[in-house]
CSV table of C-alpha atoms in Angstrom, one decimal:
chain,number,residue,atom,x,y,z
A,314,MET,CA,-9.8,5.3,-28.6
A,315,GLN,CA,-6.6,4.2,-28.6
A,316,ARG,CA,-4.7,3.2,-31.7
A,317,ALA,CA,-1.6,1.9,-32.4
A,318,HIS,CA,0.9,0.2,-34.8
A,319,LEU,CA,0.5,1.0,-38.9
A,320,VAL,CA,-0.4,-2.0,-40.5
A,321,PHE,CA,0.4,-2.5,-43.9
A,322,SER,CA,-2.1,-4.9,-45.8
A,323,GLY,CA,-0.9,-4.9,-49.4
A,324,SER,CA,0.0,-1.5,-51.3
A,325,PRO,CA,-1.3,1.8,-50.3
A,326,ARG,CA,-4.1,0.8,-48.0
A,327,VAL,CA,-2.6,1.7,-44.5
A,328,HIS,CA,-5.0,0.8,-41.4
A,329,LEU,CA,-5.0,2.5,-38.1
A,330,ILE,CA,-5.9,-1.2,-35.9
A,331,ARG,CA,-8.2,-0.1,-32.7
A,332,ILE,CA,-6.8,-1.0,-29.9
A,333,ARG,CA,-9.7,-3.3,-27.3
A,334,GLN,CA,-8.9,-3.7,-23.3
A,335,LYS,CA,-8.7,-6.4,-21.8
A,336,GLY,CA,-12.0,-7.6,-22.1
A,337,GLU,CA,-13.1,-5.2,-24.4
A,338,GLU,CA,-15.8,-7.9,-27.2
A,339,MET,CA,-14.7,-7.0,-30.9
A,340,ARG,CA,-17.0,-4.1,-32.4
A,341,VAL,CA,-17.9,-4.8,-36.3
A,342,LEU,CA,-20.0,-2.1,-38.2
A,343,VAL,CA,-22.7,-4.3,-41.4
A,344,LEU,CA,-23.7,-1.6,-44.1
A,345,VAL,CA,-27.3,-2.7,-44.4
A,346,LEU,CA,-30.8,-0.7,-45.6
A,347,GLN,CA,-32.5,0.3,-43.3
A,348,ASP,CA,-36.2,-2.2,-43.7
A,349,THR,CA,-39.3,-3.1,-41.7
A,350,GLU,CA,-37.8,-6.6,-40.9
A,351,PHE,CA,-35.4,-9.3,-41.1
A,352,ARG,CA,-35.3,-11.1,-44.0
A,353,PRO,CA,-34.2,-14.3,-44.6
A,354,THR,CA,-30.7,-13.1,-46.1
A,355,ASN,CA,-27.3,-11.7,-45.9
A,356,ASN,CA,-28.5,-8.9,-43.9
A,357,PHE,CA,-30.2,-10.3,-41.4
A,358,PHE,CA,-27.8,-13.9,-41.3
A,359,ILE,CA,-24.5,-12.1,-41.3
A,360,PRO,CA,-24.8,-9.9,-38.4
A,361,ASN,CA,-26.4,-13.2,-36.1
A,362,SER,CA,-23.9,-15.6,-36.4
A,363,LEU,CA,-21.5,-12.5,-35.3
A,364,HIS,CA,-23.6,-11.6,-33.0
A,365,GLN,CA,-23.5,-15.4,-31.8
A,366,LEU,CA,-20.1,-15.7,-31.6
A,367,GLY,CA,-20.3,-13.1,-28.8
A,368,ILE,CA,-18.5,-9.9,-31.6
A,369,ASP,CA,-20.3,-6.8,-30.6
A,370,VAL,CA,-22.6,-5.9,-34.1
A,371,THR,CA,-23.8,-2.4,-35.0
A,372,LEU,CA,-25.9,-2.1,-38.2
A,373,GLY,CA,-25.6,1.3,-39.8
A,374,ASP,CA,-27.7,2.5,-42.8
A,375,PRO,CA,-25.6,3.4,-46.4
A,376,ASN,CA,-27.6,6.4,-47.4
A,377,SER,CA,-27.0,8.3,-44.0
A,378,LEU,CA,-23.2,7.8,-44.8
A,379,GLN,CA,-21.3,11.1,-44.5
A,380,ILE,CA,-18.1,13.1,-43.6
A,381,VAL,CA,-18.3,15.3,-40.7
A,382,ASN,CA,-16.0,17.4,-39.8
A,383,GLY,CA,-12.9,14.9,-41.5
A,384,VAL,CA,-15.4,11.9,-39.4
A,385,ILE,CA,-16.7,9.8,-41.2
A,386,THR,CA,-20.6,8.5,-40.0
A,387,THR,CA,-23.9,7.3,-40.4
A,388,ASN,CA,-27.1,6.4,-38.6
A,389,THR,CA,-26.7,3.0,-36.5
A,390,CYS,CA,-28.3,0.7,-34.1
A,391,GLU,CA,-26.9,-2.2,-32.3
A,392,PHE,CA,-27.5,-5.7,-33.2
A,393,MET,CA,-29.9,-7.7,-30.8
A,394,GLU,CA,-30.2,-11.2,-30.4
A,395,GLY,CA,-32.8,-11.8,-33.9
A,396,ASN,CA,-34.8,-14.2,-35.4
A,397,VAL,CA,-36.0,-13.6,-39.3
A,398,GLY,CA,-39.4,-11.8,-39.5
A,399,SER,CA,-39.0,-9.6,-36.4
A,400,PRO,CA,-39.3,-6.0,-36.8
A,401,HIS,CA,-35.3,-4.7,-37.9
A,402,PRO,CA,-34.8,-1.9,-35.3
A,403,GLU,CA,-34.3,1.5,-36.4
A,404,MET,CA,-30.8,2.8,-37.5
A,405,ASN,CA,-31.6,6.5,-36.4
A,406,LYS,CA,-28.3,8.0,-33.9
A,407,PRO,CA,-25.1,9.3,-35.1
A,408,ALA,CA,-22.1,8.0,-34.6
A,409,SER,CA,-18.3,7.3,-36.0
A,410,CYS,CA,-17.8,4.9,-37.9
A,411,GLU,CA,-14.3,5.0,-37.6
A,412,ASN,CA,-14.0,2.6,-34.1
A,413,PHE,CA,-14.8,-0.6,-35.2
A,414,ASP,CA,-12.8,-3.3,-35.8
A,415,LEU,CA,-13.8,-3.8,-39.5
A,416,VAL,CA,-16.2,-2.9,-42.0
A,417,TRP,CA,-18.6,-5.4,-44.0
A,418,PHE,CA,-20.8,-3.6,-46.2
A,419,LEU,CA,-24.0,-6.0,-47.1
A,420,ASP,CA,-25.8,-2.8,-49.7
A,421,TYR,CA,-25.5,0.0,-52.1
A,422,PRO,CA,-27.0,3.4,-51.3
A,423,HIS,CA,-29.9,5.0,-53.4
A,424,PRO,CA,-27.9,4.8,-57.5
A,425,ASN,CA,-27.6,8.6,-56.9
A,426,ARG,CA,-25.4,8.4,-54.3
A,427,LEU,CA,-23.2,5.6,-55.1
A,428,VAL,CA,-20.1,7.0,-56.4
A,429,ASP,CA,-19.6,9.5,-53.6
A,430,TYR,CA,-20.5,6.4,-51.7
A,431,PHE,CA,-17.4,4.2,-53.2
A,432,ARG,CA,-15.8,7.2,-52.7
A,433,ILE,CA,-16.4,7.2,-48.6
A,434,LEU,CA,-16.1,3.8,-48.0
A,435,TRP,CA,-12.1,4.0,-49.5
A,436,VAL,CA,-11.9,6.8,-47.0
A,437,LEU,CA,-13.3,5.1,-44.2
A,438,ASN,CA,-10.9,2.0,-45.0
A,439,ARG,CA,-7.4,3.6,-44.9
A,440,ARG,CA,-8.8,3.8,-41.0
A,441,VAL,CA,-10.7,0.8,-40.2
A,442,PRO,CA,-10.5,-3.1,-42.1
A,443,PHE,CA,-13.0,-3.8,-44.5
A,444,VAL,CA,-14.2,-7.5,-45.5
A,445,ASN,CA,-13.9,-6.0,-49.3
A,446,ASP,CA,-11.6,-3.5,-50.4
A,447,PRO,CA,-13.8,-0.3,-52.1
A,448,ALA,CA,-11.7,0.4,-54.2
A,449,SER,CA,-12.2,-3.4,-55.3
A,450,VAL,CA,-15.8,-3.9,-55.8
A,451,PHE,CA,-15.6,-1.0,-56.9
A,452,LEU,CA,-14.0,-2.1,-60.0
A,453,LEU,CA,-15.2,-5.7,-59.5
A,454,ASN,CA,-18.8,-5.9,-58.7
A,455,ASN,CA,-19.7,-5.7,-62.2
A,456,LYS,CA,-20.2,-7.3,-65.6
A,457,ILE,CA,-16.9,-5.0,-67.4
A,458,GLY,CA,-14.2,-5.3,-64.2
A,459,PRO,CA,-13.7,-9.4,-64.7
A,460,LEU,CA,-12.2,-9.4,-67.6
A,461,GLY,CA,-9.0,-7.8,-66.4
A,462,LEU,CA,-8.5,-10.6,-64.0
A,463,GLU,CA,-6.6,-14.0,-64.4
A,464,SER,CA,-9.3,-15.9,-63.8
A,465,ALA,CA,-11.5,-14.1,-67.0
A,466,ARG,CA,-10.0,-17.3,-68.6
A,467,PHE,CA,-12.6,-19.1,-67.1
A,468,PHE,CA,-15.4,-17.1,-68.9
A,469,ALA,CA,-16.8,-17.8,-71.6
A,470,SER,CA,-16.0,-15.6,-74.9
A,471,SER,CA,-17.0,-11.9,-73.9
A,472,SER,CA,-17.1,-8.9,-75.3
A,473,VAL,CA,-17.5,-5.2,-74.2
A,474,LEU,CA,-19.6,-3.4,-76.8
A,475,SER,CA,-21.2,0.3,-77.8
A,476,ASP,CA,-21.3,0.4,-81.5
A,477,PRO,CA,-24.7,-2.4,-82.8
A,478,GLN,CA,-22.0,-4.1,-85.9
A,479,TRP,CA,-19.4,-5.4,-83.7
A,480,ILE,CA,-22.3,-7.2,-82.6
A,481,GLN,CA,-24.3,-8.5,-85.7
A,482,ASP,CA,-20.6,-8.1,-87.0
A,483,ILE,CA,-19.9,-11.4,-83.7
A,484,ARG,CA,-22.6,-13.4,-84.8
A,485,GLU,CA,-22.3,-13.2,-88.1
A,486,ALA,CA,-18.8,-14.8,-87.5
A,487,SER,CA,-20.7,-17.8,-85.6
A,488,PRO,CA,-24.0,-18.6,-87.4
A,489,ASP,CA,-25.2,-21.1,-85.0
A,490,GLN,CA,-24.2,-19.9,-81.5
A,491,SER,CA,-26.8,-18.3,-78.9
A,492,PHE,CA,-25.1,-15.2,-77.3
A,493,VAL,CA,-26.2,-13.5,-73.5
A,494,LEU,CA,-26.3,-9.6,-73.9
A,495,LYS,CA,-26.2,-7.8,-70.7
A,496,PRO,CA,-25.9,-4.7,-69.3
A,497,PRO,CA,-22.5,-4.3,-67.6
A,498,ASP,CA,-24.4,-2.9,-64.0
A,499,LYS,CA,-27.1,-4.8,-63.3
A,500,GLY,CA,-28.3,-7.2,-61.2
A,501,CYS,CA,-30.2,-9.8,-60.3
A,502,GLY,CA,-31.7,-10.7,-63.8
A,503,ALA,CA,-32.7,-7.2,-65.2
A,504,ASP,CA,-32.4,-6.6,-68.7
A,505,VAL,CA,-30.5,-10.0,-69.8
A,506,PHE,CA,-31.3,-11.7,-73.1
A,507,THR,CA,-30.5,-14.4,-75.1
A,508,LEU,CA,-30.0,-14.1,-79.2
A,509,THR,CA,-30.6,-17.5,-80.3
A,510,PRO,CA,-29.9,-17.7,-84.2
A,511,GLY,CA,-32.9,-16.5,-86.8
A,512,ASP,CA,-34.4,-14.8,-84.2
A,513,PRO,CA,-37.0,-12.4,-85.1
A,514,ASN,CA,-36.4,-10.2,-82.1
A,515,ALA,CA,-32.2,-10.1,-81.9
A,516,ASN,CA,-31.8,-6.7,-83.9
A,517,ALA,CA,-34.2,-5.0,-81.4
A,518,LEU,CA,-32.9,-6.5,-78.5
A,519,ILE,CA,-29.3,-5.0,-79.5
A,520,GLN,CA,-30.1,-1.5,-80.0
A,521,SER,CA,-32.7,-1.8,-76.7
A,522,SER,CA,-29.8,-3.4,-74.6
A,523,LEU,CA,-27.5,-0.1,-76.4
A,524,GLY,CA,-30.1,2.2,-75.5
A,525,ASN,CA,-32.0,3.2,-78.7
A,526,PRO,CA,-29.5,5.9,-79.2
A,527,ALA,CA,-30.7,5.7,-82.9
A,528,GLN,CA,-35.1,5.9,-82.5
A,529,LEU,CA,-34.1,8.3,-79.6
A,530,GLU,CA,-31.9,11.0,-82.2
A,531,GLU,CA,-34.3,10.2,-84.4
A,532,MET,CA,-37.6,11.1,-82.0
A,533,PHE,CA,-35.3,13.8,-80.2
A,534,GLY,CA,-32.3,15.3,-82.6
A,535,SER,CA,-28.6,15.0,-81.5
A,536,ALA,CA,-28.5,17.7,-79.8
A,537,VAL,CA,-30.9,17.0,-77.2
A,538,ILE,CA,-30.3,13.6,-77.2
A,539,GLY,CA,-26.1,14.0,-77.7
A,540,GLN,CA,-24.6,10.4,-76.8
A,541,SER,CA,-26.9,8.4,-75.4
A,542,GLY,CA,-25.9,4.7,-76.1
A,543,ASN,CA,-24.9,2.2,-73.2
A,544,PHE,CA,-21.9,-0.1,-73.2
A,545,VAL,CA,-23.8,-4.1,-73.5
A,546,VAL,CA,-22.2,-7.4,-72.4
A,547,LEU,CA,-22.2,-10.2,-75.5
A,548,GLN,CA,-20.6,-13.1,-73.8
A,549,GLU,CA,-21.5,-17.0,-75.4
A,550,PHE,CA,-24.3,-18.7,-74.0
A,551,LEU,CA,-23.7,-21.9,-72.6
A,552,PRO,CA,-25.9,-25.0,-73.1
A,553,ARG,CA,-27.5,-26.6,-70.3
A,554,LEU,CA,-26.4,-24.0,-68.0
A,555,ARG,CA,-29.9,-24.9,-66.9
A,556,GLU,CA,-28.3,-28.4,-65.8
A,557,SER,CA,-25.2,-26.9,-64.6
A,558,GLU,CA,-25.3,-23.8,-62.5
A,559,ASN,CA,-24.1,-22.8,-58.9
A,560,ARG,CA,-23.6,-20.4,-56.9
A,561,VAL,CA,-20.5,-20.6,-55.1
A,562,LEU,CA,-19.8,-19.0,-51.7
A,563,LEU,CA,-16.2,-18.4,-50.9
A,564,ALA,CA,-15.2,-17.2,-47.4
A,565,GLY,CA,-10.6,-16.8,-47.0
A,566,GLY,CA,-10.2,-17.7,-49.7
A,567,GLN,CA,-11.8,-21.1,-49.8
A,568,ILE,CA,-15.4,-22.3,-49.8
A,569,VAL,CA,-17.2,-22.2,-47.8
A,570,GLY,CA,-20.7,-23.5,-49.3
A,571,GLY,CA,-23.1,-23.1,-52.3
A,572,TYR,CA,-26.5,-24.5,-54.3
A,573,ARG,CA,-26.9,-24.8,-56.9
A,574,LYS,CA,-29.3,-23.1,-59.6
A,575,ILE,CA,-32.5,-24.0,-61.3
A,576,SER,CA,-34.1,-21.7,-63.8
A,577,ALA,CA,-37.2,-21.5,-63.8
A,578,GLU,CA,-39.4,-22.5,-66.1
A,579,GLY,CA,-38.8,-21.3,-69.6
A,580,ASP,CA,-36.5,-19.1,-68.5
A,581,PHE,CA,-32.8,-18.5,-69.1
A,582,ARG,CA,-32.5,-16.9,-65.8
A,583,GLY,CA,-31.1,-18.1,-62.3
A,584,ASN,CA,-31.9,-15.6,-60.3
A,585,TYR,CA,-33.3,-15.8,-57.8
A,586,LEU,CA,-35.7,-13.1,-57.8
A,587,VAL,CA,-37.1,-14.7,-61.3
A,588,GLY,CA,-38.3,-17.8,-60.0
A,589,ALA,CA,-35.1,-20.4,-59.5
A,590,SER,CA,-34.8,-22.1,-56.8
A,591,THR,CA,-32.0,-24.1,-55.9
A,592,ALA,CA,-30.8,-27.9,-54.6
A,593,PRO,CA,-27.4,-28.9,-52.9
A,594,LEU,CA,-24.9,-27.9,-54.7
A,595,ASP,CA,-23.3,-29.7,-57.2
A,596,ILE,CA,-19.9,-29.0,-58.8
A,597,SER,CA,-17.7,-30.6,-60.9
A,598,SER,CA,-14.2,-31.3,-60.3
A,599,SER,CA,-12.5,-28.5,-61.9
A,600,ALA,CA,-16.0,-26.1,-61.6
A,601,GLU,CA,-14.0,-26.9,-57.7
A,602,LEU,CA,-10.6,-25.3,-59.3
A,603,ILE,CA,-11.7,-22.6,-61.1
A,604,SER,CA,-13.8,-21.5,-57.8
A,605,VAL,CA,-10.8,-21.9,-55.3
A,606,SER,CA,-8.4,-20.4,-58.1
A,607,VAL,CA,-10.5,-17.4,-58.0
A,608,ALA,CA,-11.2,-17.3,-54.4
A,609,THR,CA,-7.0,-16.7,-53.7
A,610,GLU,CA,-6.5,-13.9,-56.4
A,611,LEU,CA,-8.7,-12.0,-55.1
A,612,LEU,CA,-7.8,-12.1,-51.9
A,613,SER,CA,-4.8,-10.7,-53.9
A,614,TYR,CA,-7.5,-8.2,-54.5
A,615,GLY,CA,-8.9,-7.2,-51.2
A,616,ILE,CA,-11.9,-9.6,-50.9
A,617,HIS,CA,-12.8,-11.8,-48.4
A,618,PHE,CA,-16.1,-12.5,-49.1
A,619,VAL,CA,-17.9,-12.7,-52.5
A,620,GLY,CA,-19.7,-15.6,-54.5
A,621,ILE,CA,-19.3,-16.8,-57.9
A,622,ASP,CA,-21.5,-18.6,-60.5
A,623,VAL,CA,-19.7,-21.8,-62.2
A,624,SER,CA,-21.0,-24.0,-64.7
A,625,GLY,CA,-18.9,-26.7,-66.0
A,626,ASP,CA,-15.7,-25.4,-67.5
A,627,HIS,CA,-16.3,-21.9,-66.8
A,628,LEU,CA,-16.8,-18.6,-64.5
A,629,ILE,CA,-20.0,-17.1,-64.9
A,630,GLU,CA,-20.2,-14.3,-62.9
A,631,VAL,CA,-18.7,-12.6,-59.4
A,632,ASN,CA,-20.7,-11.3,-57.1
A,633,LEU,CA,-18.7,-9.2,-54.4
A,634,VAL,CA,-21.2,-6.8,-52.2
A,635,ASN,CA,-24.4,-9.2,-51.2
A,636,PRO,CA,-23.8,-12.6,-52.7
A,637,GLY,CA,-27.0,-15.3,-51.8
A,638,GLY,CA,-25.0,-17.9,-51.0
A,639,ILE,CA,-25.9,-18.5,-46.8
A,640,SER,CA,-29.2,-18.3,-47.5
A,641,GLY,CA,-29.0,-20.8,-50.6
A,642,HIS,CA,-27.7,-23.0,-48.4
A,643,LEU,CA,-30.6,-22.8,-46.0
A,644,GLU,CA,-32.5,-23.0,-48.5
A,645,ALA,CA,-30.9,-26.0,-50.3
A,646,ASN,CA,-29.8,-28.2,-47.3
A,647,GLY,CA,-31.2,-27.0,-44.1
A,648,VAL,CA,-27.9,-25.7,-43.1
A,649,ASP,CA,-27.0,-22.8,-41.7
A,650,ILE,CA,-23.6,-21.9,-42.8
A,651,GLY,CA,-23.6,-18.0,-40.6
A,652,VAL,CA,-21.4,-19.4,-38.1
A,653,ASP,CA,-18.2,-20.8,-40.4
A,654,VAL,CA,-18.7,-18.1,-43.0
A,655,CYS,CA,-17.9,-15.6,-40.0
A,656,GLN,CA,-15.5,-17.7,-38.8
A,657,ALA,CA,-13.2,-17.5,-42.0
A,658,VAL,CA,-13.6,-14.4,-42.9
A,659,LEU,CA,-13.0,-12.9,-39.4
A,660,THR,CA,-9.7,-14.7,-39.6
A,661,SER,CA,-8.7,-13.9,-42.9
A,662,CYS,CA,-9.6,-10.7,-42.2
A,663,LEU,CA,-7.5,-10.6,-39.5
A,664,GLY,CA,-5.7,-12.9,-38.9
A,665,THR,CA,-6.6,-14.5,-35.8
A,666,GLN,CA,-8.6,-18.3,-35.5
A,667,TRP,CA,-12.1,-18.2,-34.5
């Protein structure tokens, strides 16, 4: 394989760009988890859309990523044309990850491998361009990192706490305010709770969110348990969230689609996994300005594909790895925007119109 031209894409990243021979297709590596069949998610829509654009797509397994004699490898398979419900090909061919024009990672490995996975991706990103910069994803794809962005001004008032007394003090200072408790590093609505004024479960929810350190110390002793407490994010609850929350899909710094997130009856969480439904995107002009502002800022961190949740004048969350936007837009509008998303991403990442 020929390599040429050191390309500096923001400091300190250096890419060795693969030089394609005349008539050779662009090659993209998409890292996805092994499955039994293609489901209506990004893991199908993105490789399929790239394939429709005439790109040579290889699927790679995040759980087999490693460095062998200095070369980054993973188990792979070729992506061929398919449909939702088609059998997922087995990724069983070890191959270098370095002979590609672009890497797009859509999944995490097993939690035990997560930190080293990102370290290996960081090494790979010195050699191959990525859709989303691994270091930025590692630091920003959670509930804490985005608080360091300029766009953090759009969040409702937020705190990251490990001391239950601070939570009580904040609640007592605003006795009529409801709050949301969120774990910093979980997704899909896991362990997200509301704290409402007068709720008799409030103390139990706070203790549980922090890992029940006092209870564990009492049961097993501090010598055994040690420092067992967790951090938790405490955020002001936004009223009328059910009527106004939208997922906005951003690609290449622009809005490419999205949908309304409607929580299930009796649940305040807008996550699809816990029963939320979709409707066509319906955002205010201020939410649209927020979306464009966030997209522009994230481009400066090497993030070309992201889904954000907005409500009125507020940013709710940032999703950088595998944001449900293509499938949600399809469900809400009946339109597959996968090709549009991929065109915007490729143009932004590689500087070539598609």
